[in-house]
Every structure is written in structure tokens, then in C-alpha cells.
Amino acid sequence: MEITTMAQATQLHAQLLKHPQSDPQNLSRIFNFTALSPSCNLTYARHILNSLKTPMNSYFHNTMIRAYSDSPDPFQSISFFLSWHICEDPYSPSPDRFTYPFVLKACSKLKQKRFGKQLHGLIYKSGFAPDMYIQNALIHFYSGCDQMGSASKVFDKMPERDVVSWTSVINGLVDNKRPLEGLRLFKKMEMDGFEPNDVTVISVLRACAETGALSVGMKLNEFVNVKGIKLKKKVVTAFIDMYSKCGCIDSAMRIFDEAVNRDVYVWTTMIAGLASHGRCKEAIELFEQMESVGLKPDEKTMTAVLAACRNMGWVDEGLTYFENIKKVYKLRPTVQHYGCIVDLLARSGRLDDAEEFVKSMPIEPDAVLWRSLIWGCKVHGDIERVERLIKHLEGAKMDSCDDCGTYVLLGNVYASNGKWKNKANVRRLMNQKEFVKPSGHSRIEINGVIYEFTAGSTCHVEAASIYKKLDEIEETLRVNGYYPKLSEVLLEIDDEEKASQLLHHSEKLAVSFGLIKTEPGTIIRVVKNLRSCEDCHSFMKHISGVYQREILIRDRIRFHHFRNEECSCGDYW
């Protein structure tokens, strides 16, 4: 009898109790179903375990721990393990090599660093430390708890490794915002003769998407094509995301068109990619096509749709889609949905509407949402509203005010209006709160190597050539109508120093290096971690026309495609 429902499991269990001489494997089947199936009933499974007088081995205990670790309450996994571990029954089985990985999984989910480290010590004392299965679980645990140093130590000391070992560390590095290190480790993994599996491919594609490492992503695409691997949905989604974020939206669309059995994640990733590239009309059309094939959008789909409206300034359409989240799609709006609408209203100049919208929200606004409103005020020169909003935030003692980005933006608003004393006060407050302003950096890939630049940096081995080229570019552009937007320099210095500050922004250094190192006609792709300033935007537009080069800049908000002195964003970002 195959068990497919809880009713069948309880019926079979009743027969087993009436006829104990029946097949003993039936109890294991019932236990597995109640513990591990989608219809699991962990309370029932625990009753079965408790009814066993003397389990001959640890199988039932391990299955219970595994089920708890995958449940909504993984702490039960730790609790059950502890009660089992301290049990003094001499007939009770002892934890074995299959026990610890499931407990470590629960520790990772709960960020239980201290207990996980104690468990590591117990593993060592129990003699299971050399086991590869356990070592891989330790890497996953430490990575999930932001302890990459410890994860790397476990990995480095492993006498033998498999593809899971390598993938766990690569994935941990990407999760902990160290994607360049993840790519370097992947290269070493290949050199050591290990072939990536699906999970490896997804992790490396995430690193490519983050850094703009297009060449690595394309090699992975070739690898799966040569192997004739039928791409799973998660891998398809990762490829679409990688190509979109590396500036190859047409390649992303090709992967999407070739995909079979697309799920909501595949569609959503493609919609989001189109929106980020300014192809918002296509994004909305794709969303409508998704609905026509009977797929229901989820929260992330609607965020992508609202982002498309935001990027084009479609206020009425955005508000309609927002209303449909509840009315039509029966979803609960998230803070990201509210944030898109606030950003849309604020950037369109409807600051009163944006502020009223925030006040009417049924959920607590986050720091990003407040910054969107303050940014809109900055763009439209409403400094009085900014000061009032900040006082409101501080007076309400809201967590969203305790955010570095909010104070940086406030300081920029004061500086852009020449209120240097106010900016100094903001800086003093940031120092008191021990906030550190994130440094801007830009990355560019040349011949498979990722180069990173920070504003004004002279660390690059070819810094002299880069700055010389940059001076040449600026001189050429000035002859053709470019003039630095000095208002973008938010420092109390003279105009000559301001022009120098602007010229040394990180994306300009990256593009200068790209012009030196790439052939004419090659697309220059740059990934920047902050929003582009107006001067850099104007600078790139002029370069695209004067030097006849296509330049793609991905900033924190969206993509900017510069061609023939025009940008895909239409100067709206």
C-alpha cells in the first residue's frame, strides 16, 4: 500500500497496532510519511518515535531531527537533539555522522552561532570531524552565520573535497557580499578538476550578476550547452538574471524564449530585467502575457511591474497596478510595493501626494522608503519638507531614521542648498552614531578580469595612464559642449577643486580605463554601487557621441545605455 495522505498513514498504523506481526517496514514507511512528506504531521511522527521501546539504531531520531530542521520551527531540531544527547538510557542509540548535519542546518537557519560552535567541538570530540558530509555542513553553517573566516578554515583543512564542498564556500562568499572571492575560488575549483553542478552554476551566476563578470557567465552558458544539460527552472532564472545585470538584456531574452515550463520566478526575473534596462513597455507587455498563460503573479512580480512604472514616470498606471495587488491578485502589499509608489510620486514632483501616501500606510515605512521621499524633495528643491520629515523621524524615534543612508542624503540636501553648517551638524551626528558613509566604487571587466575603481584612487598599476586619458577626454568633451556640473560637488571648496573632484568619480576612471584597453566599437560595461550623479550622466552622454562608443552603466537604481549622446533613461532617474 502506497501512502499518499495522512488518512492512509493513520489507517495503516491502526492495522499495524492490531497485527504487530505484519511487515515491520510499514512502521518506517508511516514514520517517513508523517515526518518528511509535504503533508507531514510532526506531532504524529513524534508519537510514533516515543512509542518505540528500544530503537535499534539512530535512523528514527535522525529522521525526526531532519524533519524539525526543515520545519517552520527549526529550534525543535536543536531541542530534540539535546534531549537525545543527554539521555542516560544505555539502550538508546547514539548520534552518528548523519545526525550533526541536520542540527547544523537548524543552527544556520536560526543564526545560532554559539551553539553551532559548541556542536563543532562535540563533533571533534566524537571523532566525526574528518567526515566530508559533516565538514560540508559545517561550511554551510558558518557561511549562513556570517562567519566566512571559520567556513574557510574548515574548507582549507579538508583532506578531501567534493563539488559540494567547493559550492558551499563559493555560495557563502556570494551570500556574504564577497562575490569576487567567490569567482576566484570557482576558477581554482575548475583548475583542480571539479565539474560544477546546478547549485554551483547558480552560485557563480549570482557572483557574475553582482560583479558584472559577463565572460564567466558566458563560459558557464557554453558549458551547459556542450554538456547538453536540460536547464532547471532555477538555473534558467539565474542565467536571465546574470545576463540582465551584466547589460546583455537581449541574451537574457534569448534564454527566456528558449526556456520550457517557465514558472513565476522565470517570468518575474525577465520582467525585472526589462524594467531595469528602461524597456518598461516590453516589461508590462510581458507581464500581460504571463497573465494570459494563467500564471498568478507573486509579490516580487508586482515589485518588478511597479519598478517599470517608476522608471518611466507612469504615475496613473503605477497607482492602478498597486490597487490591483489587493483587489485583483489577492496579495498583501509589501514595503517594497509602497516604496515604489512613494518613489514614483516623489520623483514626479507630487510631493504632497507622496507624503500623504506614507502617512496612510498600514505598515511601518523603512529607511529606503523615507530616502525615496527625501530624494524627491532634493530633486525638486523642497528643503523645508526635508527638514520637517527628518524632525518627524527623530521625534518619533523611528528605526528608519537610524540609518547611515538617510543622514548622508540629508547632508547632501543641505550641501546642494549651500547650508554648510547644517551639513556639518549632520556629519557630527553621524560620527556620534558611528555611521560610516559607504565609499562609491565602479567595476569593469576587461579580458575576463574584474577591475575595481574608487573615486580619486591612485592604487591601480596604470593610474598615471588612466588619469592622463581622463584629462584628454575632458579636454575633448569641453570643446564639444560639455561643462562640469559643479553643483554635484557637495563640498565647500572652490570651483577648480570641484571640477577636479567630479573628474575623478569612480565610473569615469573605469570608463577611461575601458577606452584605453578595449578596441573601438567595443561596448564598455560598468557596474557602480551608488546612484549616478548628474555630472557623470552628462559626461557619459558626451563620450558616447564624441568617441562613438556605447557605454552601459548599471548604478544602484537602474541601467543607463548611452548611445549617440542620449541615454535610455531619458534623463529620468
Coordinates of C-alpha atoms in Angstrom, one line a residue:
M1 CA 0.0 0.0 0.0
E2 CA 1.4 3.4 -1.1
I3 CA 0.9 6.1 1.5
T4 CA -0.2 9.5 -0.1
T5 CA -2.4 11.0 2.6
M6 CA -2.4 11.3 6.4
A7 CA -5.7 9.3 6.4
Q8 CA -3.9 6.4 4.7
A9 CA -1.0 6.7 7.2
T10 CA -3.3 6.5 10.3
Q11 CA -5.2 3.6 8.8
L12 CA -2.1 1.6 8.1
H13 CA -0.8 2.5 11.6
A14 CA -4.0 1.2 13.1
Q15 CA -3.6 -2.1 11.2
L16 CA -0.1 -2.4 12.4
L17 CA -1.1 -1.9 16.0
K18 CA -3.8 -4.6 15.6
H19 CA -1.5 -7.0 13.8
P20 CA 2.1 -6.5 15.1
Q21 CA 3.3 -9.5 13.1
S22 CA 2.8 -7.6 9.8
D23 CA 5.6 -6.2 7.7
P24 CA 7.9 -4.3 10.1
Q25 CA 8.9 -2.0 7.3
N26 CA 5.4 -0.5 7.4
L27 CA 6.3 1.4 10.5
S28 CA 9.2 3.1 8.8
R29 CA 7.0 4.0 5.9
I30 CA 4.4 5.6 8.2
F31 CA 7.1 7.4 10.1
N32 CA 8.8 8.7 7.0
F33 CA 5.5 10.0 5.6
T34 CA 4.4 11.7 8.8
A35 CA 7.8 13.3 9.3
L36 CA 9.1 14.1 5.8
S37 CA 6.2 14.3 3.3
P38 CA 4.6 17.6 2.2
S39 CA 1.6 16.5 4.3
C40 CA 3.8 15.8 7.3
N41 CA 2.5 15.8 10.8
L42 CA 5.5 16.1 13.1
T43 CA 3.4 15.6 16.3
Y44 CA 2.2 12.3 15.0
A45 CA 5.7 11.3 13.9
R46 CA 7.0 12.2 17.4
H47 CA 4.3 10.0 19.0
I48 CA 5.4 7.1 16.8
L49 CA 9.0 7.6 17.9
N50 CA 8.0 7.8 21.6
S51 CA 6.1 4.5 21.2
L52 CA 9.2 2.6 20.2
K53 CA 10.6 0.8 23.2
T54 CA 14.2 0.4 22.2
P55 CA 15.1 1.7 18.7
M56 CA 17.9 -0.5 17.3
N57 CA 19.7 2.4 15.6
S58 CA 19.6 6.2 15.2
Y59 CA 17.5 6.2 12.0
F60 CA 14.3 7.4 13.6
H61 CA 16.0 10.0 15.7
N62 CA 17.9 11.4 12.7
T63 CA 14.7 11.5 10.6
M64 CA 13.0 13.4 13.4
I65 CA 15.8 16.0 13.6
R66 CA 15.9 16.3 9.8
A67 CA 12.1 17.0 9.8
Y68 CA 12.3 19.6 12.5
S69 CA 15.2 21.4 10.8
D70 CA 13.1 21.7 7.6
S71 CA 10.0 22.9 9.6
P72 CA 8.9 26.4 10.3
D73 CA 10.3 25.9 13.8
P74 CA 13.8 24.6 13.4
F75 CA 14.6 25.2 17.0
Q76 CA 12.7 22.0 17.7
S77 CA 15.6 20.2 15.9
I78 CA 18.1 21.5 18.4
S79 CA 15.8 20.9 21.4
F80 CA 15.2 17.3 20.3
F81 CA 18.9 16.7 19.7
L82 CA 19.8 18.0 23.2
S83 CA 17.2 15.8 24.9
W84 CA 18.5 12.8 22.9
H85 CA 22.2 13.6 23.6
I86 CA 21.8 13.9 27.4
C87 CA 19.6 10.8 27.5
E88 CA 21.1 8.3 30.0
D89 CA 19.3 5.3 28.7
P90 CA 22.0 2.7 27.9
Y91 CA 19.8 1.2 25.2
S92 CA 19.2 4.5 23.4
P93 CA 21.2 4.8 20.2
S94 CA 23.9 7.4 20.0
P95 CA 24.1 10.3 17.5
D96 CA 26.1 9.4 14.4
R97 CA 27.6 11.0 11.3
F98 CA 24.1 11.6 9.8
T99 CA 22.8 13.4 12.9
Y100 CA 25.0 16.5 13.0
P101 CA 24.4 18.0 9.5
F102 CA 20.7 18.3 10.2
V103 CA 21.3 20.0 13.6
L104 CA 23.9 22.4 11.9
K105 CA 21.3 23.2 9.3
A106 CA 18.9 24.3 12.1
C107 CA 21.7 26.3 13.7
S108 CA 22.3 28.1 10.3
K109 CA 18.6 28.9 9.9
L110 CA 18.4 30.3 13.4
K111 CA 21.8 32.1 13.3
Q112 CA 22.7 30.1 16.4
K113 CA 26.5 30.9 16.2
R114 CA 27.3 29.9 19.8
F115 CA 25.5 26.6 19.9
G116 CA 26.8 25.7 16.4
K117 CA 30.4 26.3 17.5
Q118 CA 29.8 24.1 20.6
L119 CA 28.4 21.5 18.3
H120 CA 31.6 21.7 16.2
G121 CA 33.6 20.9 19.4
L122 CA 31.3 18.0 20.1
I123 CA 31.8 16.7 16.6
Y124 CA 35.5 16.9 17.0
K125 CA 35.4 15.0 20.4
S126 CA 33.1 12.4 18.9
G127 CA 35.6 11.6 16.2
F128 CA 33.4 12.7 13.3
A129 CA 35.5 15.7 12.3
P130 CA 37.1 14.0 9.2
D131 CA 33.7 13.1 7.7
M132 CA 33.2 15.1 4.5
Y133 CA 29.4 15.2 4.9
I134 CA 29.8 16.8 8.3
Q135 CA 32.5 19.2 7.1
N136 CA 30.3 20.4 4.2
A137 CA 27.5 21.0 6.8
L138 CA 30.0 23.0 9.0
I139 CA 30.9 25.2 6.0
H140 CA 27.2 25.8 5.3
F141 CA 26.6 26.6 9.0
Y142 CA 29.5 29.1 9.3
S143 CA 28.6 30.7 6.0
G144 CA 25.0 31.2 7.0
C145 CA 26.1 32.8 10.2
D146 CA 28.4 35.4 8.5
Q147 CA 31.5 33.5 9.8
M148 CA 33.3 33.1 6.5
G149 CA 36.7 33.0 8.2
S150 CA 35.6 29.9 10.1
A151 CA 34.0 28.4 7.0
S152 CA 37.2 28.9 5.0
K153 CA 39.3 27.3 7.8
V154 CA 37.1 24.2 7.7
F155 CA 37.4 24.1 3.9
D156 CA 41.2 24.6 3.9
K157 CA 41.8 21.8 6.4
M158 CA 39.6 19.2 4.5
P159 CA 41.8 16.3 3.4
E160 CA 39.3 15.5 0.6
R161 CA 36.7 17.7 -1.1
D162 CA 33.8 17.2 -3.4
V163 CA 31.8 19.6 -5.6
V164 CA 29.5 20.2 -2.6
S165 CA 32.5 21.5 -0.5
W166 CA 33.6 23.9 -3.2
T167 CA 30.0 25.1 -3.9
S168 CA 29.3 25.7 -0.2
V169 CA 32.2 28.0 0.2
I170 CA 31.5 29.8 -3.1
N171 CA 27.9 30.3 -2.2
G172 CA 28.9 31.5 1.3
L173 CA 31.2 34.1 -0.2
V174 CA 28.5 35.4 -2.5
D175 CA 25.9 35.5 0.3
N176 CA 28.4 37.4 2.4
K177 CA 28.9 40.1 -0.3
R178 CA 32.4 38.8 -1.4
P179 CA 31.5 37.8 -5.0
L180 CA 35.0 38.5 -6.4
E181 CA 36.5 36.0 -4.0
G182 CA 33.7 33.5 -5.0
L183 CA 34.7 33.9 -8.6
R184 CA 38.4 33.4 -7.8
L185 CA 37.6 30.2 -5.8
F186 CA 35.5 28.9 -8.7
K187 CA 38.4 29.4 -11.0
K188 CA 40.6 27.3 -8.6
M189 CA 37.8 24.7 -8.4
E190 CA 38.0 24.3 -12.2
M191 CA 41.8 24.1 -12.2
D192 CA 41.6 21.3 -9.6
G193 CA 39.4 19.3 -12.0
F194 CA 36.0 19.6 -10.3
E195 CA 32.9 20.0 -12.6
P196 CA 30.2 22.3 -11.4
N197 CA 26.7 21.1 -10.7
D198 CA 23.4 23.0 -10.8
V199 CA 23.9 24.6 -7.4
T200 CA 27.5 25.7 -8.3
V201 CA 26.2 27.2 -11.6
I202 CA 23.6 29.2 -9.7
S203 CA 26.0 30.5 -7.1
V204 CA 28.6 31.5 -9.7
L205 CA 26.0 33.2 -11.8
R206 CA 24.9 35.2 -8.8
A207 CA 28.5 36.3 -8.4
C208 CA 28.7 37.3 -12.1
A209 CA 25.5 39.3 -11.8
E210 CA 26.8 41.1 -8.8
T211 CA 30.2 42.0 -10.2
G212 CA 29.4 42.3 -13.9
A213 CA 31.7 39.3 -14.8
L214 CA 30.0 38.6 -18.1
S215 CA 32.8 36.4 -19.5
V216 CA 32.4 33.9 -16.7
G217 CA 28.7 33.8 -17.1
M218 CA 29.0 33.2 -20.9
K219 CA 31.5 30.4 -20.3
L220 CA 29.0 28.7 -17.9
N221 CA 26.4 29.1 -20.7
E222 CA 28.7 27.3 -23.1
F223 CA 29.4 24.6 -20.5
V224 CA 25.8 23.7 -20.1
N225 CA 25.2 23.8 -23.9
V226 CA 28.2 21.5 -24.5
K227 CA 27.0 19.1 -21.8
G228 CA 23.6 19.1 -23.3
I229 CA 22.1 19.8 -19.8
K230 CA 18.4 20.5 -19.7
L231 CA 18.3 23.6 -17.6
K232 CA 16.2 23.5 -14.5
K233 CA 14.0 26.5 -13.8
K234 CA 16.3 27.8 -11.1
V235 CA 19.2 27.7 -13.4
V236 CA 17.2 29.4 -16.2
T237 CA 16.3 32.1 -13.7
A238 CA 19.9 32.6 -12.7
F239 CA 21.0 32.9 -16.3
I240 CA 18.4 35.5 -17.1
D241 CA 19.3 37.5 -14.0
M242 CA 23.0 37.3 -14.9
Y243 CA 22.6 38.5 -18.5
S244 CA 20.2 41.2 -17.4
K245 CA 22.6 42.6 -14.7
C246 CA 25.6 42.3 -16.9
G247 CA 24.0 44.5 -19.5
C248 CA 23.0 41.8 -22.1
I249 CA 19.3 42.1 -21.9
D250 CA 18.9 40.6 -25.4
S251 CA 20.8 37.5 -24.3
A252 CA 18.6 37.3 -21.3
M253 CA 15.5 37.4 -23.5
R254 CA 17.0 34.6 -25.7
I255 CA 17.4 32.4 -22.6
F256 CA 13.8 33.3 -21.6
D257 CA 12.4 32.5 -25.1
E258 CA 14.2 29.1 -25.2
A259 CA 13.0 28.1 -21.7
V260 CA 10.5 25.3 -21.3
N261 CA 7.9 25.2 -18.5
R262 CA 8.5 28.7 -17.2
D263 CA 7.4 29.4 -13.7
V264 CA 6.6 32.7 -12.0
Y265 CA 10.2 33.2 -11.0
V266 CA 11.4 32.9 -14.6
W267 CA 8.8 35.4 -15.8
T268 CA 9.4 37.8 -12.9
T269 CA 13.2 37.9 -13.4
M270 CA 12.7 38.7 -17.1
I271 CA 10.2 41.4 -16.3
A272 CA 12.5 42.9 -13.7
G273 CA 15.4 42.8 -16.2
L274 CA 13.5 44.6 -18.9
A275 CA 12.4 47.3 -16.4
S276 CA 15.9 47.9 -15.1
H277 CA 17.1 48.5 -18.7
G278 CA 14.4 51.1 -19.4
R279 CA 12.4 48.7 -21.7
C280 CA 9.4 49.2 -19.5
K281 CA 6.7 48.9 -22.2
E282 CA 8.1 45.5 -23.0
A283 CA 8.1 44.6 -19.3
I284 CA 4.5 45.4 -18.9
E285 CA 3.6 43.6 -22.2
L286 CA 5.5 40.5 -20.8
F287 CA 3.5 40.8 -17.6
E288 CA 0.3 40.8 -19.5
Q289 CA 1.5 37.8 -21.5
M290 CA 2.3 36.0 -18.2
E291 CA -1.3 36.6 -17.0
S292 CA -2.7 35.3 -20.3
V293 CA -1.0 31.9 -19.9
G294 CA -2.7 31.5 -16.5
L295 CA 0.2 32.3 -14.1
K296 CA -0.6 34.3 -11.0
P297 CA 1.9 37.0 -10.1
D298 CA 3.6 36.9 -6.7
E299 CA 4.9 39.8 -4.5
K300 CA 8.2 40.0 -6.4
T301 CA 6.4 40.1 -9.8
M302 CA 4.4 43.1 -8.7
T303 CA 7.5 44.8 -7.4
A304 CA 9.0 44.4 -10.9
V305 CA 5.9 45.8 -12.5
L306 CA 5.8 48.8 -10.2
A307 CA 9.5 49.3 -10.9
A308 CA 8.8 49.5 -14.6
C309 CA 6.1 52.2 -13.9
R310 CA 8.5 54.1 -11.6
N311 CA 11.4 54.0 -14.1
M312 CA 9.1 55.6 -16.8
G313 CA 7.3 58.0 -14.5
W314 CA 3.9 56.3 -15.2
V315 CA 2.1 57.6 -12.2
D316 CA -1.5 56.6 -13.1
E317 CA -0.5 53.2 -14.3
G318 CA 1.6 52.6 -11.2
L319 CA -1.3 53.5 -8.9
T320 CA -3.6 51.2 -10.8
Y321 CA -1.3 48.2 -10.5
F322 CA -0.8 49.0 -6.8
E323 CA -4.5 48.9 -6.3
N324 CA -4.7 45.6 -8.2
I325 CA -2.3 43.9 -5.8
K326 CA -5.1 43.5 -3.3
K327 CA -8.2 43.7 -5.4
V328 CA -7.2 41.5 -8.4
Y329 CA -4.3 39.4 -7.3
K330 CA -5.3 39.0 -3.6
L331 CA -1.8 39.7 -2.3
R332 CA -0.8 41.8 0.7
P333 CA 1.3 44.8 -0.4
T334 CA 4.8 44.8 1.0
V335 CA 7.0 47.7 2.0
Q336 CA 8.8 47.4 -1.4
H337 CA 5.4 48.0 -3.2
Y338 CA 4.7 51.0 -1.1
G339 CA 8.3 52.2 -1.7
C340 CA 7.9 52.1 -5.4
I341 CA 4.8 54.2 -5.3
V342 CA 6.4 56.8 -3.0
D343 CA 9.4 57.0 -5.3
L344 CA 7.1 57.3 -8.3
L345 CA 5.1 60.1 -6.8
A346 CA 8.1 61.9 -5.3
R347 CA 10.2 61.8 -8.5
S348 CA 7.2 63.0 -10.5
G349 CA 7.0 66.1 -8.2
R350 CA 3.8 65.1 -6.4
L351 CA 5.4 65.5 -3.0
D352 CA 2.2 66.2 -1.1
D353 CA 0.7 63.0 -2.5
A354 CA 3.8 61.1 -1.7
E355 CA 3.8 62.3 1.9
E356 CA 0.1 61.6 2.4
F357 CA 0.6 58.2 0.9
V358 CA 3.3 57.4 3.5
K359 CA 1.1 58.7 6.4
S360 CA -1.7 56.4 5.2
M361 CA 0.4 53.2 5.0
P362 CA -0.8 50.4 7.3
I363 CA 2.8 49.1 7.7
E364 CA 5.9 50.8 9.1
P365 CA 8.0 52.7 6.4
D366 CA 11.6 51.5 6.1
A367 CA 14.7 53.6 5.6
V368 CA 14.7 53.1 1.8
L369 CA 11.2 54.4 1.5
W370 CA 12.0 57.6 3.6
R371 CA 15.1 58.1 1.5
S372 CA 13.0 57.9 -1.7
L373 CA 10.8 60.7 -0.4
I374 CA 13.7 62.8 0.7
W375 CA 15.4 62.3 -2.6
G376 CA 12.3 63.5 -4.4
C377 CA 12.4 66.6 -2.2
K378 CA 16.1 67.2 -3.1
V379 CA 15.4 66.8 -6.8
H380 CA 12.5 69.4 -6.6
G381 CA 14.3 71.7 -4.2
D382 CA 11.9 71.3 -1.3
I383 CA 14.4 71.6 1.5
E384 CA 11.8 72.7 4.1
R385 CA 9.9 69.5 3.6
V386 CA 13.1 67.5 4.1
E387 CA 13.9 69.2 7.4
R388 CA 10.3 68.6 8.6
L389 CA 10.5 65.0 7.6
I390 CA 13.8 64.4 9.4
K391 CA 12.4 66.1 12.6
H392 CA 9.4 63.9 12.4
L393 CA 11.6 60.8 12.1
E394 CA 13.8 61.8 15.0
G395 CA 10.9 62.9 17.2
A396 CA 9.1 59.6 16.6
K397 CA 12.4 57.8 17.4
M398 CA 11.9 55.6 14.4
D399 CA 14.4 52.9 13.5
S400 CA 14.3 54.1 9.9
C401 CA 16.0 57.3 10.9
D402 CA 18.8 55.4 12.5
D403 CA 20.3 54.7 9.1
C404 CA 23.5 55.9 7.5
G405 CA 22.0 56.5 4.1
T406 CA 19.3 58.8 5.4
Y407 CA 21.8 61.0 7.1
V408 CA 24.1 61.1 4.0
L409 CA 21.2 62.1 1.9
L410 CA 20.1 64.8 4.4
G411 CA 23.7 66.2 4.4
N412 CA 23.7 66.2 0.6
V413 CA 20.4 68.2 0.6
Y414 CA 21.9 70.8 2.8
A415 CA 25.1 71.0 0.8
S416 CA 23.2 71.3 -2.5
N417 CA 21.5 74.4 -1.0
G418 CA 24.7 75.9 0.4
K419 CA 23.7 75.2 4.1
W420 CA 27.2 74.1 5.1
K421 CA 26.7 74.5 8.9
N422 CA 23.7 72.2 8.7
K423 CA 25.7 69.7 6.8
A424 CA 28.4 69.9 9.4
N425 CA 25.8 69.2 12.1
V426 CA 24.6 66.1 10.2
R427 CA 28.2 64.9 9.9
R428 CA 28.7 65.4 13.7
L429 CA 25.5 63.3 14.3
M430 CA 26.8 60.6 12.0
N431 CA 30.1 60.5 14.0
Q432 CA 28.2 60.2 17.3
K433 CA 26.1 57.3 15.9
E434 CA 29.4 55.8 14.5
F435 CA 27.9 55.8 10.9
V436 CA 30.4 55.3 8.1
K437 CA 29.5 56.6 4.7
P438 CA 29.8 53.8 2.1
S439 CA 32.5 54.6 -0.5
G440 CA 31.5 54.6 -4.1
H441 CA 33.1 52.1 -6.4
S442 CA 32.8 51.0 -10.0
R443 CA 33.8 47.7 -11.6
I444 CA 34.7 47.0 -15.2
E445 CA 35.6 43.6 -16.8
I446 CA 38.5 43.6 -19.3
N447 CA 39.6 40.4 -20.9
G448 CA 38.0 38.3 -18.2
V449 CA 39.5 40.3 -15.3
I450 CA 37.4 42.5 -13.0
Y451 CA 39.0 45.8 -12.2
E452 CA 37.6 48.0 -9.3
F453 CA 38.0 51.7 -9.0
T454 CA 37.1 54.1 -6.2
A455 CA 36.8 57.9 -6.5
G456 CA 40.2 59.6 -6.7
S457 CA 42.1 56.3 -6.2
T458 CA 45.7 56.1 -7.4
C459 CA 46.2 52.5 -6.4
H460 CA 45.8 51.0 -9.9
V461 CA 49.1 50.0 -11.5
E462 CA 48.2 52.1 -14.6
A463 CA 46.8 55.0 -12.6
A464 CA 49.1 57.5 -14.4
S465 CA 47.8 56.4 -17.9
I466 CA 44.2 56.4 -16.7
Y467 CA 44.3 60.0 -15.3
K468 CA 46.2 61.2 -18.4
K469 CA 43.5 59.7 -20.6
L470 CA 40.8 61.2 -18.4
D471 CA 42.3 64.7 -18.8
E472 CA 42.4 64.2 -22.5
I473 CA 38.8 63.1 -22.6
E474 CA 37.6 66.1 -20.5
E475 CA 39.5 68.5 -22.8
T476 CA 38.0 66.9 -25.9
L477 CA 34.5 66.9 -24.4
R478 CA 34.7 70.6 -23.3
V479 CA 35.4 71.6 -26.9
N480 CA 32.2 69.7 -27.8
G481 CA 30.0 71.4 -25.3
Y482 CA 30.5 69.5 -22.0
Y483 CA 30.8 71.6 -18.9
P484 CA 31.1 70.1 -15.4
K485 CA 28.0 70.3 -13.2
L486 CA 29.8 71.9 -10.2
S487 CA 26.6 71.8 -8.1
E488 CA 27.1 68.0 -7.8
V489 CA 30.2 68.5 -5.6
L490 CA 28.7 68.8 -2.1
L491 CA 31.9 70.3 -0.5
E492 CA 32.7 73.9 0.4
I493 CA 35.6 74.3 -2.0
D494 CA 36.4 76.5 -5.0
D495 CA 35.2 75.7 -8.5
E496 CA 38.5 74.4 -9.8
E497 CA 38.7 71.8 -7.0
K498 CA 35.1 70.9 -7.6
A499 CA 35.8 70.2 -11.3
S500 CA 38.8 68.0 -10.2
Q501 CA 36.6 66.1 -7.7
L502 CA 34.0 65.5 -10.4
L503 CA 36.5 64.3 -12.9
H504 CA 37.8 61.6 -10.6
H505 CA 34.5 59.9 -9.9
S506 CA 34.8 56.1 -9.9
E507 CA 32.8 55.4 -13.1
K508 CA 34.8 58.0 -15.0
L509 CA 38.0 56.2 -14.0
A510 CA 36.5 52.9 -15.1
V511 CA 35.4 54.2 -18.5
S512 CA 38.8 55.9 -19.0
F513 CA 40.4 52.5 -18.4
G514 CA 37.9 50.9 -20.8
L515 CA 38.7 53.3 -23.6
I516 CA 42.4 52.5 -23.1
K517 CA 42.1 48.8 -23.0
T518 CA 39.3 48.0 -25.5
E519 CA 39.1 48.1 -29.2
P520 CA 37.0 50.9 -31.0
G521 CA 33.3 49.8 -31.2
T522 CA 33.5 47.6 -28.1
I523 CA 30.7 48.1 -25.6
I524 CA 32.0 49.4 -22.3
R525 CA 30.1 48.0 -19.3
V526 CA 30.5 49.4 -15.8
V527 CA 28.8 48.3 -12.5
K528 CA 28.5 51.1 -9.9
N529 CA 27.3 50.6 -6.3
L530 CA 25.7 54.0 -5.9
R531 CA 23.3 56.2 -7.8
S532 CA 25.0 58.1 -10.7
C533 CA 25.3 61.8 -10.3
E534 CA 24.1 64.3 -12.9
D535 CA 27.6 65.3 -14.0
C536 CA 28.7 61.6 -14.6
H537 CA 25.5 61.1 -16.6
S538 CA 26.2 64.2 -18.7
F539 CA 29.8 63.1 -19.1
M540 CA 28.9 59.6 -20.4
K541 CA 26.3 61.1 -22.9
H542 CA 29.0 63.3 -24.4
I543 CA 31.6 60.4 -24.6
S544 CA 29.1 58.2 -26.4
G545 CA 28.7 60.8 -29.1
V546 CA 32.2 62.2 -29.4
Y547 CA 34.0 58.8 -29.1
Q548 CA 31.2 56.9 -30.9
R549 CA 31.2 54.2 -28.1
E550 CA 28.3 52.5 -26.5
I551 CA 28.5 52.7 -22.7
L552 CA 26.4 50.8 -20.2
I553 CA 26.4 51.9 -16.6
R554 CA 24.5 49.9 -14.0
D555 CA 24.0 52.1 -10.9
R556 CA 22.1 51.3 -7.7
I557 CA 18.8 52.2 -9.4
R558 CA 18.9 51.0 -13.0
F559 CA 20.8 50.7 -16.2
H560 CA 21.9 53.6 -18.4
H561 CA 22.5 52.8 -22.0
F562 CA 24.5 55.7 -23.6
R563 CA 24.4 55.9 -27.4
N564 CA 24.9 59.0 -29.6
E565 CA 24.7 61.4 -26.7
E566 CA 21.4 60.0 -25.5
C567 CA 20.6 57.8 -22.5
S568 CA 17.9 55.1 -22.3
C569 CA 16.6 56.6 -19.1
G570 CA 15.6 59.8 -20.9
D571 CA 17.4 61.7 -18.2
Y572 CA 14.8 60.4 -15.7
W573 CA 16.3 58.5 -12.8

